mmCIF file of C-alpha atoms and ligand atoms in Angstrom:
data_model
loop_
_atom_site.group_PDB
_atom_site.id
_atom_site.type_symbol
_atom_site.label_atom_id
_atom_site.label_comp_id
_atom_site.label_asym_id
_atom_site.label_seq_id
_atom_site.Cartn_x
_atom_site.Cartn_y
_atom_site.Cartn_z
ATOM 1 C CA MET Q 1 0.000 0.000 0.000
ATOM 2 C CA LYS Q 2 1.451 3.293 -1.081
ATOM 3 C CA TYR Q 3 -1.275 5.823 -0.252
ATOM 4 C CA ILE Q 4 -4.183 6.353 2.098
ATOM 5 C CA ASP Q 5 -6.906 8.786 1.087
ATOM 6 C CA THR Q 6 -7.773 10.226 4.481
ATOM 7 C CA HIS Q 7 -10.815 12.114 3.195
ATOM 8 C CA VAL Q 8 -12.968 10.950 0.295
ATOM 9 C CA HIS Q 9 -16.710 10.942 -0.356
ATOM 10 C CA LEU Q 10 -16.725 7.934 -2.669
ATOM 11 C CA TYR Q 11 -20.338 7.395 -1.625
ATOM 12 C CA ASP Q 12 -21.345 10.573 -3.451
ATOM 13 C CA GLU Q 13 -23.829 10.196 -6.300
ATOM 14 C CA ALA Q 14 -21.097 11.432 -8.659
ATOM 15 C CA TYR Q 15 -19.788 7.828 -8.802
ATOM 16 C CA ASP Q 16 -23.123 6.085 -9.328
ATOM 17 C CA GLY Q 17 -22.547 5.465 -13.032
ATOM 18 C CA ASP Q 18 -19.081 3.884 -12.847
ATOM 19 C CA PHE Q 19 -18.377 2.987 -9.254
ATOM 20 C CA ASP Q 20 -16.685 -0.386 -9.854
ATOM 21 C CA GLU Q 21 -14.350 0.967 -12.539
ATOM 22 C CA THR Q 22 -13.442 3.937 -10.328
ATOM 23 C CA LEU Q 23 -12.670 1.673 -7.383
ATOM 24 C CA GLN Q 24 -10.493 -0.478 -9.627
ATOM 25 C CA ARG Q 25 -8.527 2.569 -10.832
ATOM 26 C CA ILE Q 26 -8.036 3.749 -7.260
ATOM 27 C CA LYS Q 27 -6.605 0.400 -6.198
ATOM 28 C CA GLU Q 28 -4.349 0.231 -9.260
ATOM 29 C CA ALA Q 29 -2.981 3.680 -8.372
ATOM 30 C CA GLY Q 30 -1.520 2.290 -5.158
ATOM 31 C CA VAL Q 31 -4.210 3.458 -2.770
ATOM 32 C CA GLY Q 32 -4.605 0.887 -0.014
ATOM 33 C CA CYS Q 33 -7.274 2.488 2.126
ATOM 34 C CA CYS Q 34 -9.931 5.197 1.893
ATOM 35 C CA ILE Q 35 -11.504 6.974 4.836
ATOM 36 C CA PHE Q 36 -15.122 8.128 4.487
ATOM 37 C CA PRO Q 37 -15.978 11.210 6.523
ATOM 38 C CA ALA Q 38 -19.658 11.395 7.458
ATOM 39 C CA ILE Q 39 -21.990 14.298 6.647
ATOM 40 C CA ASP Q 40 -25.322 13.768 8.398
ATOM 41 C CA MET Q 41 -28.212 11.353 8.975
ATOM 42 C CA GLU Q 42 -29.530 11.836 5.475
ATOM 43 C CA ASN Q 43 -26.269 10.679 3.879
ATOM 44 C CA TYR Q 44 -25.538 7.927 6.378
ATOM 45 C CA GLU Q 45 -27.257 4.994 4.639
ATOM 46 C CA ARG Q 46 -25.406 5.607 1.373
ATOM 47 C CA GLN Q 47 -22.090 6.020 3.159
ATOM 48 C CA THR Q 48 -22.395 2.832 5.152
ATOM 49 C CA GLY Q 49 -23.855 0.871 2.243
ATOM 50 C CA ILE Q 50 -20.924 1.718 -0.046
ATOM 51 C CA ALA Q 51 -18.395 1.214 2.770
ATOM 52 C CA ARG Q 52 -19.736 -2.311 3.422
ATOM 53 C CA LYS Q 53 -19.473 -3.082 -0.295
ATOM 54 C CA CYS Q 54 -15.771 -2.135 -0.229
ATOM 55 C CA GLY Q 55 -14.863 -4.307 2.768
ATOM 56 C CA SER Q 56 -11.643 -3.522 4.609
ATOM 57 C CA PHE Q 57 -10.515 -1.125 1.871
ATOM 58 C CA VAL Q 58 -12.771 1.531 3.377
ATOM 59 C CA ARG Q 59 -12.872 2.848 6.935
ATOM 60 C CA GLU Q 60 -15.649 5.069 8.148
ATOM 61 C CA ALA Q 61 -15.968 8.113 10.340
ATOM 62 C CA ILE Q 62 -19.194 9.268 11.972
ATOM 63 C CA GLY Q 63 -20.202 12.850 12.667
ATOM 64 C CA VAL Q 64 -22.313 15.872 11.806
ATOM 65 C CA HIS Q 65 -20.827 18.191 9.206
ATOM 66 C CA PRO Q 66 -21.071 21.873 10.223
ATOM 67 C CA THR Q 67 -23.151 22.759 7.159
ATOM 68 C CA SER Q 68 -25.676 20.101 8.247
ATOM 69 C CA VAL Q 69 -26.238 21.806 11.609
ATOM 70 C CA GLY Q 70 -29.766 23.220 11.597
ATOM 71 C CA ALA Q 71 -32.888 23.288 13.727
ATOM 72 C CA ASN Q 72 -32.688 19.497 14.276
ATOM 73 C CA TRP Q 73 -29.067 19.586 15.461
ATOM 74 C CA ARG Q 74 -29.824 17.744 18.711
ATOM 75 C CA MET Q 75 -31.330 14.851 16.785
ATOM 76 C CA GLU Q 76 -28.265 14.712 14.505
ATOM 77 C CA LEU Q 77 -25.989 14.664 17.517
ATOM 78 C CA ASP Q 78 -27.982 11.892 19.210
ATOM 79 C CA PHE Q 79 -27.706 9.858 16.016
ATOM 80 C CA VAL Q 80 -23.902 10.130 16.052
ATOM 81 C CA GLU Q 81 -23.741 9.166 19.698
ATOM 82 C CA ALA Q 82 -25.995 6.137 19.149
ATOM 83 C CA ARG Q 83 -23.904 4.891 16.187
ATOM 84 C CA LEU Q 84 -20.713 5.257 18.220
ATOM 85 C CA ALA Q 85 -22.254 3.430 21.127
ATOM 86 C CA GLU Q 86 -23.378 0.473 19.014
ATOM 87 C CA ARG Q 87 -20.281 0.082 16.855
ATOM 88 C CA ASN Q 88 -17.368 1.260 18.970
ATOM 89 C CA ALA Q 89 -18.457 -0.064 22.328
ATOM 90 C CA ASP Q 90 -19.105 -3.659 21.314
ATOM 91 C CA GLY Q 91 -18.916 -3.938 17.511
ATOM 92 C CA ALA Q 92 -16.313 -6.052 15.704
ATOM 93 C CA ALA Q 93 -12.980 -4.248 15.265
ATOM 94 C CA GLU Q 94 -13.322 -4.048 11.487
ATOM 95 C CA ASN Q 95 -16.708 -2.331 11.783
ATOM 96 C CA ARG Q 96 -15.628 0.352 14.177
ATOM 97 C CA TYR Q 97 -15.440 3.992 13.235
ATOM 98 C CA VAL Q 98 -11.871 5.275 12.935
ATOM 99 C CA ALA Q 99 -12.742 8.918 13.639
ATOM 100 C CA VAL Q 100 -15.418 11.428 14.546
ATOM 101 C CA GLY Q 101 -15.914 13.659 11.530
ATOM 102 C CA GLU Q 102 -16.309 15.632 9.681
ATOM 103 C CA ILE Q 103 -17.005 18.184 12.352
ATOM 104 C CA GLY Q 104 -16.165 21.861 12.739
ATOM 105 C CA VAL Q 105 -17.460 25.322 11.963
ATOM 106 C CA ASP Q 106 -18.359 26.778 8.581
ATOM 107 C CA GLY Q 107 -19.103 30.493 8.358
ATOM 108 C CA TYR Q 108 -18.914 30.554 4.583
ATOM 109 C CA TRP Q 109 -22.193 28.956 3.501
ATOM 110 C CA SER Q 110 -24.325 30.405 6.289
ATOM 111 C CA LYS Q 111 -23.930 32.009 9.695
ATOM 112 C CA GLU Q 112 -27.550 31.354 10.696
ATOM 113 C CA PHE Q 113 -26.693 28.462 13.028
ATOM 114 C CA ILE Q 114 -23.142 29.477 13.889
ATOM 115 C CA ASN Q 115 -23.687 29.204 17.654
ATOM 116 C CA GLU Q 116 -25.298 25.791 17.236
ATOM 117 C CA GLN Q 117 -22.376 24.782 14.991
ATOM 118 C CA LYS Q 118 -19.969 25.649 17.796
ATOM 119 C CA GLU Q 119 -21.972 23.627 20.311
ATOM 120 C CA VAL Q 120 -22.224 20.605 17.976
ATOM 121 C CA PHE Q 121 -18.481 20.826 17.289
ATOM 122 C CA ARG Q 122 -17.730 21.002 21.014
ATOM 123 C CA GLU Q 123 -19.947 18.061 21.898
ATOM 124 C CA GLN Q 124 -18.439 15.933 19.140
ATOM 125 C CA LEU Q 125 -14.918 16.708 20.349
ATOM 126 C CA VAL Q 126 -16.021 15.429 23.760
ATOM 127 C CA LEU Q 127 -17.537 12.315 22.165
ATOM 128 C CA ALA Q 128 -14.319 11.606 20.253
ATOM 129 C CA HIS Q 129 -12.375 11.913 23.465
ATOM 130 C CA LYS Q 130 -14.773 9.556 25.244
ATOM 131 C CA TYR Q 131 -14.274 6.871 22.573
ATOM 132 C CA GLY Q 132 -10.554 7.495 22.152
ATOM 133 C CA LEU Q 133 -10.957 8.551 18.517
ATOM 134 C CA PRO Q 134 -9.275 11.250 16.427
ATOM 135 C CA VAL Q 135 -11.367 13.958 14.780
ATOM 136 C CA ILE Q 136 -11.630 15.148 11.180
ATOM 137 C CA VAL Q 137 -12.162 18.901 11.290
ATOM 138 C CA HIS Q 138 -13.665 21.132 8.615
ATOM 139 C CA VAL Q 139 -13.092 24.886 9.017
ATOM 140 C CA ARG Q 140 -14.164 27.515 6.559
ATOM 141 C CA ASP Q 141 -14.248 31.235 7.360
ATOM 142 C CA ALA Q 142 -14.445 30.418 11.065
ATOM 143 C CA VAL Q 143 -10.921 30.122 12.470
ATOM 144 C CA GLU Q 144 -11.638 32.256 15.533
ATOM 145 C CA GLU Q 145 -14.849 30.339 16.291
ATOM 146 C CA VAL Q 146 -12.865 27.096 16.154
ATOM 147 C CA PHE Q 147 -10.264 28.441 18.580
ATOM 148 C CA GLU Q 148 -13.043 29.594 20.931
ATOM 149 C CA VAL Q 149 -14.352 26.018 21.070
ATOM 150 C CA LEU Q 150 -10.872 24.527 21.500
ATOM 151 C CA ASP Q 151 -10.190 27.010 24.325
ATOM 152 C CA SER Q 152 -13.356 25.896 26.102
ATOM 153 C CA LEU Q 153 -11.917 22.356 26.232
ATOM 154 C CA GLN Q 154 -8.420 23.306 27.231
ATOM 155 C CA GLU Q 155 -7.902 20.436 29.645
ATOM 156 C CA MET Q 156 -8.655 17.985 26.805
ATOM 157 C CA ASP Q 157 -5.926 16.903 24.398
ATOM 158 C CA ILE Q 158 -7.176 16.926 20.800
ATOM 159 C CA LYS Q 159 -6.014 14.360 18.258
ATOM 160 C CA GLY Q 160 -7.009 14.829 14.665
ATOM 161 C CA VAL Q 161 -6.659 16.335 11.239
ATOM 162 C CA PHE Q 162 -7.662 19.763 9.959
ATOM 163 C CA HIS Q 163 -8.780 18.689 6.554
ATOM 164 C CA ALA Q 164 -8.365 20.765 3.367
ATOM 165 C CA PHE Q 165 -6.114 22.995 5.405
ATOM 166 C CA SER Q 166 -6.035 26.535 4.054
ATOM 167 C CA GLY Q 167 -4.778 28.415 7.107
ATOM 168 C CA SER Q 168 -1.532 30.243 7.628
ATOM 169 C CA TYR Q 169 1.652 28.820 9.139
ATOM 170 C CA GLU Q 170 0.765 30.773 12.296
ATOM 171 C CA THR Q 171 -2.634 29.060 12.476
ATOM 172 C CA TYR Q 172 -0.911 25.676 12.121
ATOM 173 C CA CYS Q 173 1.472 26.565 14.981
ATOM 174 C CA ARG Q 174 -1.414 27.759 17.129
ATOM 175 C CA LEU Q 175 -3.334 24.517 16.493
ATOM 176 C CA LYS Q 176 -0.338 22.411 17.506
ATOM 177 C CA LYS Q 177 -0.709 23.688 21.061
ATOM 178 C CA TYR Q 178 -4.029 21.819 21.455
ATOM 179 C CA GLY Q 179 -2.659 18.327 20.883
ATOM 180 C CA ASP Q 180 -1.601 15.919 18.149
ATOM 181 C CA ILE Q 181 -2.749 17.874 15.092
ATOM 182 C CA LYS Q 182 -2.117 17.007 11.455
ATOM 183 C CA ILE Q 183 -3.128 18.970 8.393
ATOM 184 C CA GLY Q 184 -4.849 17.383 5.396
ATOM 185 C CA ILE Q 185 -3.383 18.380 2.031
ATOM 186 C CA GLY Q 186 -5.292 17.827 -1.199
ATOM 187 C CA GLY Q 187 -5.740 19.105 -4.735
ATOM 188 C CA VAL Q 188 -5.700 22.775 -3.749
ATOM 189 C CA VAL Q 189 -1.912 22.535 -3.288
ATOM 190 C CA THR Q 190 -1.596 22.170 -7.080
ATOM 191 C CA TYR Q 191 -3.541 25.370 -7.823
ATOM 192 C CA LYS Q 192 -1.646 28.391 -9.055
ATOM 193 C CA ASN Q 193 -1.019 30.899 -6.255
ATOM 194 C CA ALA Q 194 -2.288 28.446 -3.617
ATOM 195 C CA GLY Q 195 -1.076 29.802 -0.285
ATOM 196 C CA VAL Q 196 -0.994 26.333 1.201
ATOM 197 C CA ALA Q 197 2.045 25.364 -0.916
ATOM 198 C CA LYS Q 198 4.009 28.153 0.790
ATOM 199 C CA VAL Q 199 2.710 27.054 4.199
ATOM 200 C CA ILE Q 200 3.776 23.415 3.851
ATOM 201 C CA GLU Q 201 7.313 24.464 3.002
ATOM 202 C CA ARG Q 202 7.583 25.037 6.756
ATOM 203 C CA VAL Q 203 5.323 22.268 8.078
ATOM 204 C CA PRO Q 204 7.213 19.030 8.789
ATOM 205 C CA LEU Q 205 6.119 15.954 6.794
ATOM 206 C CA GLU Q 206 5.292 14.303 10.137
ATOM 207 C CA ASP Q 207 2.286 16.621 10.398
ATOM 208 C CA ILE Q 208 0.873 16.087 6.908
ATOM 209 C CA VAL Q 209 -1.654 13.544 5.650
ATOM 210 C CA LEU Q 210 -2.889 13.330 2.071
ATOM 211 C CA GLU Q 211 -6.518 13.533 0.998
ATOM 212 C CA THR Q 212 -8.537 14.213 -2.122
ATOM 213 C CA ASP Q 213 -11.934 15.312 -0.712
ATOM 214 C CA ALA Q 214 -13.231 13.733 -3.928
ATOM 215 C CA PRO Q 215 -15.470 14.283 -5.815
ATOM 216 C CA TRP Q 216 -14.461 17.905 -5.088
ATOM 217 C CA LEU Q 217 -11.172 19.893 -5.158
ATOM 218 C CA THR Q 218 -9.696 18.102 -8.168
ATOM 219 C CA PRO Q 219 -5.952 18.708 -8.664
ATOM 220 C CA VAL Q 220 -4.425 20.269 -11.768
ATOM 221 C CA PRO Q 221 -4.414 19.107 -14.619
ATOM 222 C CA TYR Q 222 -7.880 17.603 -14.026
ATOM 223 C CA ARG Q 223 -9.284 20.656 -12.254
ATOM 224 C CA GLY Q 224 -12.925 21.199 -13.206
ATOM 225 C CA LYS Q 225 -13.551 17.474 -13.640
ATOM 226 C CA ARG Q 226 -14.660 14.941 -11.046
ATOM 227 C CA ASN Q 227 -11.962 14.095 -8.498
ATOM 228 C CA GLU Q 228 -10.984 10.576 -7.366
ATOM 229 C CA SER Q 229 -8.501 8.980 -4.987
ATOM 230 C CA SER Q 230 -6.154 7.862 -7.780
ATOM 231 C CA TYR Q 231 -5.068 11.503 -8.030
ATOM 232 C CA LEU Q 232 -3.308 11.247 -4.656
ATOM 233 C CA GLN Q 233 -0.188 10.566 -6.731
ATOM 234 C CA ILE Q 234 -0.431 14.068 -8.271
ATOM 235 C CA ILE Q 235 -0.867 15.646 -4.840
ATOM 236 C CA ALA Q 236 2.114 13.684 -3.486
ATOM 237 C CA GLU Q 237 4.258 14.829 -6.412
ATOM 238 C CA LYS Q 238 3.425 18.458 -5.688
ATOM 239 C CA VAL Q 239 4.174 18.046 -1.976
ATOM 240 C CA ALA Q 240 7.493 16.384 -2.864
ATOM 241 C CA GLN Q 241 8.371 19.278 -5.148
ATOM 242 C CA VAL Q 242 7.585 21.843 -2.449
ATOM 243 C CA LYS Q 243 9.487 19.914 0.229
ATOM 244 C CA GLY Q 244 12.429 19.099 -2.047
ATOM 245 C CA CYS Q 245 12.261 15.358 -1.432
ATOM 246 C CA SER Q 246 11.224 12.246 -3.367
ATOM 247 C CA VAL Q 247 7.616 11.186 -3.949
ATOM 248 C CA ASP Q 248 8.404 7.936 -2.132
ATOM 249 C CA THR Q 249 9.454 9.885 0.952
ATOM 250 C CA VAL Q 250 6.164 11.790 0.885
ATOM 251 C CA ALA Q 251 4.141 8.605 0.327
ATOM 252 C CA GLU Q 252 5.864 6.727 3.148
ATOM 253 C CA ALA Q 253 5.650 9.552 5.668
ATOM 254 C CA THR Q 254 2.038 10.534 4.982
ATOM 255 C CA THR Q 255 0.846 6.925 4.958
ATOM 256 C CA ARG Q 256 2.633 6.260 8.234
ATOM 257 C CA ASN Q 257 1.015 9.392 9.685
ATOM 258 C CA ALA Q 258 -2.444 8.265 8.589
ATOM 259 C CA ILE Q 259 -1.977 4.756 10.025
ATOM 260 C CA GLU Q 260 -0.879 6.229 13.322
ATOM 261 C CA LEU Q 261 -3.566 8.936 13.473
ATOM 262 C CA PHE Q 262 -6.507 6.659 12.645
ATOM 263 C CA ASN Q 263 -5.045 3.628 14.411
ATOM 264 C CA LEU Q 264 -5.289 1.566 11.217
ATOM 265 C CA ASN Q 265 -2.601 -0.932 12.250
ATOM 266 C CA SER Q 266 -5.004 -2.876 14.385
ATOM 267 C CA LEU Q 267 -7.549 -3.003 11.609
ATOM 268 C CA MET Q 268 -5.437 -3.886 8.588
HETATM 269 ZN ZN1 LIG M 301 -15.324 16.389 3.031
#
């Protein structure tokens, strides 16, 4: 196994027409494992159905995405807690969730439920801690809100990844103070003028995991088309170029990081 896609929505309808061929391509590209972040109750059946179909190649997370936080947020949260209780308390090891996610705060799409988003984020961080799981965090236009929540849990060590990281080097350094934090790097790093390429010049490889966030955020030269996990190779090449090392070094380090972060050793 060369790569792990730490963030991919392969259960999205975008793959309905050619799922088997896509999965085949992904495996042939050296990807040995895909992690499915959850979105909400509405998407859960599809996610779990596709994950089951893929066997041990796919590992699942469970959580409420910040953009899915609305008037029924308490019900969404209860759903996450119930799934964790049934699968991580007494489920078979291979069925267990490897993370709580994706969770976080998103001030870009709407600020209507921003306070509820913060509460749902906070409660899911507590849940992850209770079950000894890392978190997959989504932040968009809400860095200060995220720090407010992290500050409210200061006695709690956080373990997780800030996916599709687009913050500054200073934000990365600030995050590191809260625990074992990695940043997820995907297709955006290949975009012209992407600030994140500059940022990862200074971030050690030990703190980077690779992701596609497919079907979105497709790397150059496929930008504008549907994304897929086989493009991890392109992302790794760009990271290698920025870091001035070989692609193999990037692949080995980021895969090792992902195995350690999501505790995949015991499952593989
Ligand atoms: Zn995502």
